[in-house]
Amino acid sequence: MKPKSYFIFSFDHRTLPELGEAALNRPPEEIVLTGGPYGLRRTVVSVRVNPSSPYRVAPDGDGALALFLDGARIADVGLPPMPEYYRHPLSNGKSVMEVAPTIQWGYLIYLTVFRVCQYFGAKEECQYCDINHNWRQHKAAGRPYTGVKPVDEVLEALEIIDRHDTARASTAYTLTGGAVTSQVGGKDEADFYGQYAQAIEERFPGRWIGKVVAQALPKEDVQRFHDYGIRIYHPNYEVWDRRLFELYCPGKERYIGRDEWHRRILDSAEVFGPRNVIPNFVAGVEMARPRAS
C-alpha cells in the first residue's frame, strides 16, 4: 500500500501526537470507493484522518475492506498499490516519497519544493492553511521533511520515477509550496519555482505536463513561468466574498489585495490561455463563522 506522504498540508483533523498510532501506522494516501448500496462508480478519495469521523474503513464479513457509516456498509474500498519507484532510494538515502510523491492514483507527481510559507504568523497566514504547522509538526516528530528541496534531488527522484514507471502512469508534475513574498535563495517566486521547471524540461523534455501552484503574480512574472516550461498555471481565488477574503487571507490582502489578486488571475489567461489557468476556491469556508483573530 502506498502510504500518506503529507506532501504539503497535513489535511488531518488532529496533530500527529494526537493521532498517535494512526499516524505511526501511516494511513494510505488515497482510497478508491466502488459499488455498495449506492452503486458508486470508481471514486478516488484523498485520506484525511479524523478520529471523531462517523466513517470507518474496516474488513467486512468476508475480509474485504469496506467503508462503513455508523456501522452501515456503504462502499467497497481499494488501496493504492506501492509503486515500484518508491522502493528505490536516492543516492543520499532519501526516499522518492519524501522528494517527489505521487498522488491521484499515480498520475500526478507532487513537487512541494518549498515547505514553508513566507506569509507567517496569525496576521499573515491564511486562516484555513496549515503548511507552516505541518512543517513544524514533522520536524518535531523527527520525520524527514526538507524545507527547500535542491534541484538535483528533484531531478534524481524524477529519474527514478521515469526509469521504473514503465506503465507511464505518471503524466504530470505540480510545482508548489509556500508563498514567496521576498526571496528564497536570492530568487523571487517566479524564478524560484521556475528554476525547477527549467531543469525538469531540459532533462526530461516532454515527459510530463508541467503545472505550478503559486500566488496570483503580475503578468510579467506569469510569463516567466511559461518561459521556464510550465504549461498550466494554478493560482487560487481562495474565497470570493470581500470581507471573508480580508479575514481569512490577511497576508494576501495586505500585500496584494483582493481586487488586484483577481485582476492578476484574469491577466494570466493572456499568457497561458483560459483553459490552462485553473484557479479554485477553498470549499466550505464561506459557511464557517468569521473571526477577526
Tab-separated table of C-alpha atoms in Angstrom:
chain	number	residue	atom	x	y	z
A	1	MET	CA	0.000	0.000	0.000
A	2	LYS	CA	1.225	3.499	-0.832
A	3	PRO	CA	1.351	5.453	2.479
A	4	LYS	CA	0.289	9.026	3.125
A	5	SER	CA	3.204	11.355	2.376
A	6	TYR	CA	1.991	14.626	3.960
A	7	PHE	CA	3.331	16.322	0.834
A	8	ILE	CA	2.271	19.900	1.701
A	9	PHE	CA	-0.611	20.163	4.209
A	10	SER	CA	-1.482	17.624	6.881
A	11	PHE	CA	-5.208	17.602	5.937
A	12	ASP	CA	-5.759	15.634	9.169
A	13	HIS	CA	-8.188	16.773	11.837
A	14	ARG	CA	-5.700	16.211	14.665
A	15	THR	CA	-1.976	16.765	15.179
A	16	LEU	CA	0.456	13.877	14.767
A	17	PRO	CA	0.841	13.403	18.577
A	18	GLU	CA	-2.954	13.396	18.989
A	19	LEU	CA	-3.342	10.807	16.231
A	20	GLY	CA	-0.817	8.531	17.907
A	21	GLU	CA	-0.905	5.021	16.480
A	22	ALA	CA	-2.978	6.111	13.486
A	23	ALA	CA	-0.156	8.400	12.342
A	24	LEU	CA	2.638	5.947	13.151
A	25	ASN	CA	0.962	3.272	11.031
A	26	ARG	CA	0.985	5.652	8.039
A	27	PRO	CA	-2.553	5.592	6.649
A	28	PRO	CA	-2.929	5.311	2.861
A	29	GLU	CA	-2.521	8.382	0.682
A	30	GLU	CA	-5.843	7.668	-1.017
A	31	ILE	CA	-8.587	5.080	-1.194
A	32	VAL	CA	-10.908	4.197	-4.055
A	33	LEU	CA	-14.630	3.691	-3.459
A	34	THR	CA	-16.843	1.499	-5.648
A	35	GLY	CA	-20.142	-0.345	-5.505
A	36	GLY	CA	-22.111	-0.614	-2.298
A	37	PRO	CA	-25.840	0.083	-1.914
A	38	TYR	CA	-25.497	3.268	-3.990
A	39	GLY	CA	-23.709	1.575	-6.885
A	40	LEU	CA	-20.817	4.034	-6.671
A	41	ARG	CA	-18.653	4.427	-9.726
A	42	ARG	CA	-14.910	4.385	-9.131
A	43	THR	CA	-14.105	7.428	-6.995
A	44	VAL	CA	-10.642	8.260	-5.645
A	45	VAL	CA	-10.727	9.918	-2.220
A	46	SER	CA	-7.772	11.649	-0.561
A	47	VAL	CA	-7.446	10.418	3.022
A	48	ARG	CA	-7.928	12.777	5.975
A	49	VAL	CA	-7.526	11.173	9.383
A	50	ASN	CA	-10.253	12.208	11.834
A	51	PRO	CA	-10.770	10.060	14.957
A	52	SER	CA	-14.253	11.522	15.501
A	53	SER	CA	-15.476	10.815	11.960
A	54	PRO	CA	-18.560	8.584	11.643
A	55	TYR	CA	-16.894	6.929	8.628
A	56	ARG	CA	-14.695	3.885	9.166
A	57	VAL	CA	-12.711	1.651	6.812
A	58	ALA	CA	-12.653	-1.915	8.093
A	59	PRO	CA	-12.874	-5.525	6.862
A	60	ASP	CA	-16.389	-6.765	6.159
A	61	GLY	CA	-17.634	-10.249	6.993
A	62	ASP	CA	-15.709	-11.734	4.074
A	63	GLY	CA	-12.463	-9.987	4.982
A	64	ALA	CA	-12.666	-7.423	2.168
A	65	LEU	CA	-12.140	-3.759	3.018
A	66	ALA	CA	-15.301	-1.653	3.067
A	67	LEU	CA	-16.413	1.828	4.071
A	68	PHE	CA	-18.920	1.960	6.916
A	69	LEU	CA	-21.062	4.896	8.070
A	70	ASP	CA	-22.295	4.460	11.621
A	71	GLY	CA	-21.906	0.709	11.153
A	72	ALA	CA	-23.736	0.505	7.817
A	73	ARG	CA	-21.678	-0.727	4.850
A	74	ILE	CA	-21.786	1.855	2.044
A	75	ALA	CA	-18.920	1.059	-0.374
A	76	ASP	CA	-16.130	-1.305	-1.342
A	77	VAL	CA	-12.654	0.084	-0.636
A	78	GLY	CA	-9.479	-0.336	-2.681
A	79	LEU	CA	-5.985	0.714	-1.610
A	80	PRO	CA	-3.314	2.309	-3.825
A	81	PRO	CA	-0.515	-0.106	-4.700
A	82	MET	CA	3.030	0.675	-3.635
A	83	PRO	CA	4.708	1.988	-6.811
A	84	GLU	CA	7.956	0.312	-7.777
A	85	TYR	CA	9.837	3.636	-7.743
A	86	TYR	CA	9.046	4.119	-4.028
A	87	ARG	CA	11.282	1.106	-3.340
A	88	HIS	CA	14.418	2.771	-4.759
A	89	PRO	CA	16.102	5.457	-2.616
A	90	LEU	CA	18.090	8.412	-3.866
A	91	SER	CA	21.889	8.285	-3.615
A	92	ASN	CA	21.709	10.259	-0.336
A	93	GLY	CA	19.293	7.734	1.173
A	94	LYS	CA	16.156	9.848	0.908
A	95	SER	CA	13.016	8.173	-0.395
A	96	VAL	CA	11.239	9.131	-3.585
A	97	MET	CA	8.113	9.559	-1.432
A	98	GLU	CA	9.863	12.337	0.507
A	99	VAL	CA	11.169	14.193	-2.557
A	100	ALA	CA	8.603	13.521	-5.313
A	101	PRO	CA	5.483	11.728	-4.037
A	102	THR	CA	2.723	10.802	-6.451
A	103	ILE	CA	-0.979	11.343	-5.810
A	104	GLN	CA	-4.263	10.865	-7.659
A	105	TRP	CA	-3.515	7.168	-8.124
A	106	GLY	CA	-0.063	7.803	-9.523
A	107	TYR	CA	-0.799	10.199	-12.354
A	108	LEU	CA	0.460	13.398	-10.646
A	109	ILE	CA	3.958	13.935	-9.217
A	110	TYR	CA	3.662	16.495	-6.427
A	111	LEU	CA	6.829	18.542	-6.004
A	112	THR	CA	6.481	20.644	-2.858
A	113	VAL	CA	9.863	22.303	-3.220
A	114	PHE	CA	9.314	24.986	-0.536
A	115	ARG	CA	7.605	23.562	2.530
A	116	VAL	CA	7.020	26.748	4.484
A	117	CYS	CA	5.199	29.956	3.622
A	118	GLN	CA	6.513	33.497	3.956
A	119	TYR	CA	3.059	34.667	4.959
A	120	PHE	CA	3.915	33.880	8.549
A	121	GLY	CA	2.058	34.271	11.835
A	122	ALA	CA	-1.556	34.956	12.752
A	123	LYS	CA	-1.620	38.322	10.990
A	124	GLU	CA	-0.444	36.946	7.633
A	125	GLU	CA	-1.159	33.206	7.302
A	126	CYS	CA	-4.332	32.150	5.506
A	127	GLN	CA	-6.596	31.017	8.319
A	128	TYR	CA	-7.512	27.668	6.754
A	129	CYS	CA	-3.938	26.701	5.801
A	130	ASP	CA	-1.625	24.526	7.909
A	131	ILE	CA	1.505	24.458	5.732
A	132	ASN	CA	3.675	26.063	8.426
A	133	HIS	CA	2.116	23.956	11.184
A	134	ASN	CA	2.652	20.825	9.092
A	135	TRP	CA	6.325	21.730	8.701
A	136	ARG	CA	6.710	22.269	12.458
A	137	GLN	CA	4.975	19.050	13.497
A	138	HIS	CA	7.003	16.861	11.133
A	139	LYS	CA	10.266	18.412	12.285
A	140	ALA	CA	9.214	17.996	15.937
A	141	ALA	CA	8.394	14.334	15.263
A	142	GLY	CA	11.852	13.792	13.751
A	143	ARG	CA	10.479	12.858	10.342
A	144	PRO	CA	12.452	13.668	7.175
A	145	TYR	CA	10.885	16.852	5.844
A	146	THR	CA	13.205	19.019	3.741
A	147	GLY	CA	12.316	22.726	3.767
A	148	VAL	CA	13.781	23.676	0.384
A	149	LYS	CA	14.365	20.741	-1.935
A	150	PRO	CA	17.560	21.009	-4.012
A	151	VAL	CA	17.026	20.912	-7.765
A	152	ASP	CA	19.452	17.989	-8.114
A	153	GLU	CA	17.442	15.914	-5.617
A	154	VAL	CA	14.230	16.553	-7.526
A	155	LEU	CA	15.880	15.541	-10.809
A	156	GLU	CA	17.291	12.353	-9.278
A	157	ALA	CA	13.869	11.406	-7.890
A	158	LEU	CA	12.297	12.031	-11.301
A	159	GLU	CA	14.952	9.867	-12.951
A	160	ILE	CA	13.974	7.004	-10.629
A	161	ILE	CA	10.284	7.518	-11.409
A	162	ASP	CA	10.946	7.697	-15.137
A	163	ARG	CA	13.026	4.516	-15.029
A	164	HIS	CA	10.579	2.404	-13.021
A	165	ASP	CA	7.223	3.846	-14.129
A	166	THR	CA	7.156	1.509	-17.106
A	167	ALA	CA	3.375	1.835	-17.473
A	168	ARG	CA	3.789	5.614	-17.806
A	169	ALA	CA	1.087	6.155	-15.185
A	170	SER	CA	2.637	9.494	-14.187
A	171	THR	CA	1.791	12.099	-16.800
A	172	ALA	CA	2.129	15.443	-14.995
A	173	TYR	CA	4.005	17.199	-12.223
A	174	THR	CA	2.963	20.025	-9.945
A	175	LEU	CA	5.487	22.519	-8.577
A	176	THR	CA	4.253	24.174	-5.432
A	177	GLY	CA	4.962	25.249	-1.884
A	178	GLY	CA	4.550	28.288	0.286
A	179	ALA	CA	4.218	31.827	-0.990
A	180	VAL	CA	7.412	33.818	-1.543
A	181	THR	CA	6.904	37.438	-0.514
A	182	SER	CA	10.610	38.347	-0.585
A	183	GLN	CA	13.149	35.804	-1.837
A	184	VAL	CA	14.311	32.211	-1.393
A	185	GLY	CA	17.934	31.585	-2.240
A	186	GLY	CA	18.130	35.017	-3.825
A	187	LYS	CA	15.189	34.372	-6.159
A	188	ASP	CA	11.666	35.758	-6.222
A	189	GLU	CA	8.678	33.435	-6.529
A	190	ALA	CA	8.606	33.159	-10.331
A	191	ASP	CA	12.339	32.453	-10.607
A	192	PHE	CA	12.453	30.184	-7.550
A	193	TYR	CA	9.750	27.794	-8.791
A	194	GLY	CA	10.697	28.404	-12.409
A	195	GLN	CA	14.241	27.059	-11.922
A	196	TYR	CA	12.796	23.604	-11.182
A	197	ALA	CA	10.603	23.646	-14.286
A	198	GLN	CA	13.529	24.726	-16.427
A	199	ALA	CA	15.740	21.919	-15.093
A	200	ILE	CA	12.980	19.302	-15.489
A	201	GLU	CA	12.172	20.345	-19.045
A	202	GLU	CA	15.852	20.324	-20.017
A	203	ARG	CA	16.423	16.849	-18.531
A	204	PHE	CA	13.074	15.277	-19.487
A	205	PRO	CA	11.731	17.220	-22.485
A	206	GLY	CA	8.040	16.490	-22.973
A	207	ARG	CA	7.949	13.608	-20.452
A	208	TRP	CA	5.423	15.281	-18.133
A	209	ILE	CA	2.980	18.191	-18.327
A	210	GLY	CA	4.272	20.942	-16.033
A	211	LYS	CA	1.944	22.797	-13.655
A	212	VAL	CA	2.712	25.369	-10.983
A	213	VAL	CA	0.501	26.214	-8.000
A	214	ALA	CA	1.565	29.669	-6.905
A	215	GLN	CA	0.313	33.072	-5.926
A	216	ALA	CA	-1.549	35.318	-8.320
A	217	LEU	CA	1.518	37.053	-9.699
A	218	PRO	CA	1.925	40.041	-12.028
A	219	LYS	CA	1.653	39.238	-15.722
A	220	GLU	CA	5.385	39.592	-16.366
A	221	ASP	CA	6.109	37.010	-13.646
A	222	VAL	CA	3.471	34.667	-15.071
A	223	GLN	CA	5.173	34.995	-18.461
A	224	ARG	CA	8.411	33.827	-16.853
A	225	PHE	CA	6.632	30.688	-15.608
A	226	HIS	CA	5.601	29.986	-19.185
A	227	ASP	CA	9.090	30.684	-20.495
A	228	TYR	CA	10.530	28.212	-17.989
A	229	GLY	CA	8.371	25.459	-19.461
A	230	ILE	CA	5.262	25.482	-17.253
A	231	ARG	CA	2.086	24.798	-19.233
A	232	ILE	CA	-0.641	25.038	-16.570
A	233	TYR	CA	-0.904	27.893	-14.071
A	234	HIS	CA	-2.853	27.320	-10.880
A	235	PRO	CA	-3.414	30.381	-8.693
A	236	ASN	CA	-6.461	30.276	-6.404
A	237	TYR	CA	-9.281	32.704	-5.738
A	238	GLU	CA	-9.287	31.361	-2.129
A	239	VAL	CA	-12.677	32.813	-1.117
A	240	TRP	CA	-14.870	35.138	-3.147
A	241	ASP	CA	-16.558	37.314	-0.525
A	242	ARG	CA	-14.560	40.508	0.032
A	243	ARG	CA	-14.892	40.574	3.824
A	244	LEU	CA	-14.059	36.882	4.149
A	245	PHE	CA	-11.005	37.331	1.909
A	246	GLU	CA	-9.810	40.051	4.274
A	247	LEU	CA	-10.441	37.842	7.315
A	248	TYR	CA	-9.132	34.528	6.017
A	249	CYS	CA	-6.273	35.744	3.796
A	250	PRO	CA	-4.824	38.698	5.766
A	251	GLY	CA	-1.349	38.425	4.250
A	252	LYS	CA	-2.612	38.325	0.683
A	253	GLU	CA	-4.957	41.228	1.426
A	254	ARG	CA	-2.127	43.242	2.943
A	255	TYR	CA	0.497	42.565	0.256
A	256	ILE	CA	-1.707	42.425	-2.839
A	257	GLY	CA	-5.405	42.994	-2.134
A	258	ARG	CA	-8.437	41.076	-3.362
A	259	ASP	CA	-9.151	43.173	-6.458
A	260	GLU	CA	-5.538	43.068	-7.677
A	261	TRP	CA	-5.411	39.347	-6.863
A	262	HIS	CA	-8.403	38.724	-9.131
A	263	ARG	CA	-7.068	41.008	-11.871
A	264	ARG	CA	-3.812	39.048	-11.966
A	265	ILE	CA	-5.655	35.738	-12.347
A	266	LEU	CA	-7.621	37.098	-15.291
A	267	ASP	CA	-4.488	38.595	-16.873
A	268	SER	CA	-2.699	35.236	-16.654
A	269	ALA	CA	-5.145	33.796	-19.200
A	270	GLU	CA	-3.499	36.031	-21.806
A	271	VAL	CA	-0.232	34.150	-21.190
A	272	PHE	CA	-1.393	30.559	-20.737
A	273	GLY	CA	-4.763	30.651	-22.471
A	274	PRO	CA	-8.036	30.399	-20.483
A	275	ARG	CA	-8.154	26.582	-20.466
A	276	ASN	CA	-4.694	26.377	-18.868
A	277	VAL	CA	-5.420	28.681	-15.915
A	278	ILE	CA	-7.227	26.652	-13.265
A	279	PRO	CA	-7.987	28.679	-10.129
A	280	ASN	CA	-10.248	27.193	-7.489
A	281	PHE	CA	-11.841	28.048	-4.167
A	282	VAL	CA	-11.286	26.676	-0.669
A	283	ALA	CA	-14.598	24.894	-0.322
A	284	GLY	CA	-16.718	25.493	2.734
A	285	VAL	CA	-15.026	28.498	4.320
A	286	GLU	CA	-17.984	30.730	3.441
A	287	MET	CA	-20.045	28.700	5.922
A	288	ALA	CA	-17.517	28.940	8.764
A	289	ARG	CA	-18.138	31.533	11.436
A	290	PRO	CA	-15.993	34.603	10.577
A	291	ARG	CA	-13.487	35.561	13.236
A	292	ALA	CA	-11.158	38.534	13.214
A	293	SER	CA	-8.437	36.699	15.134
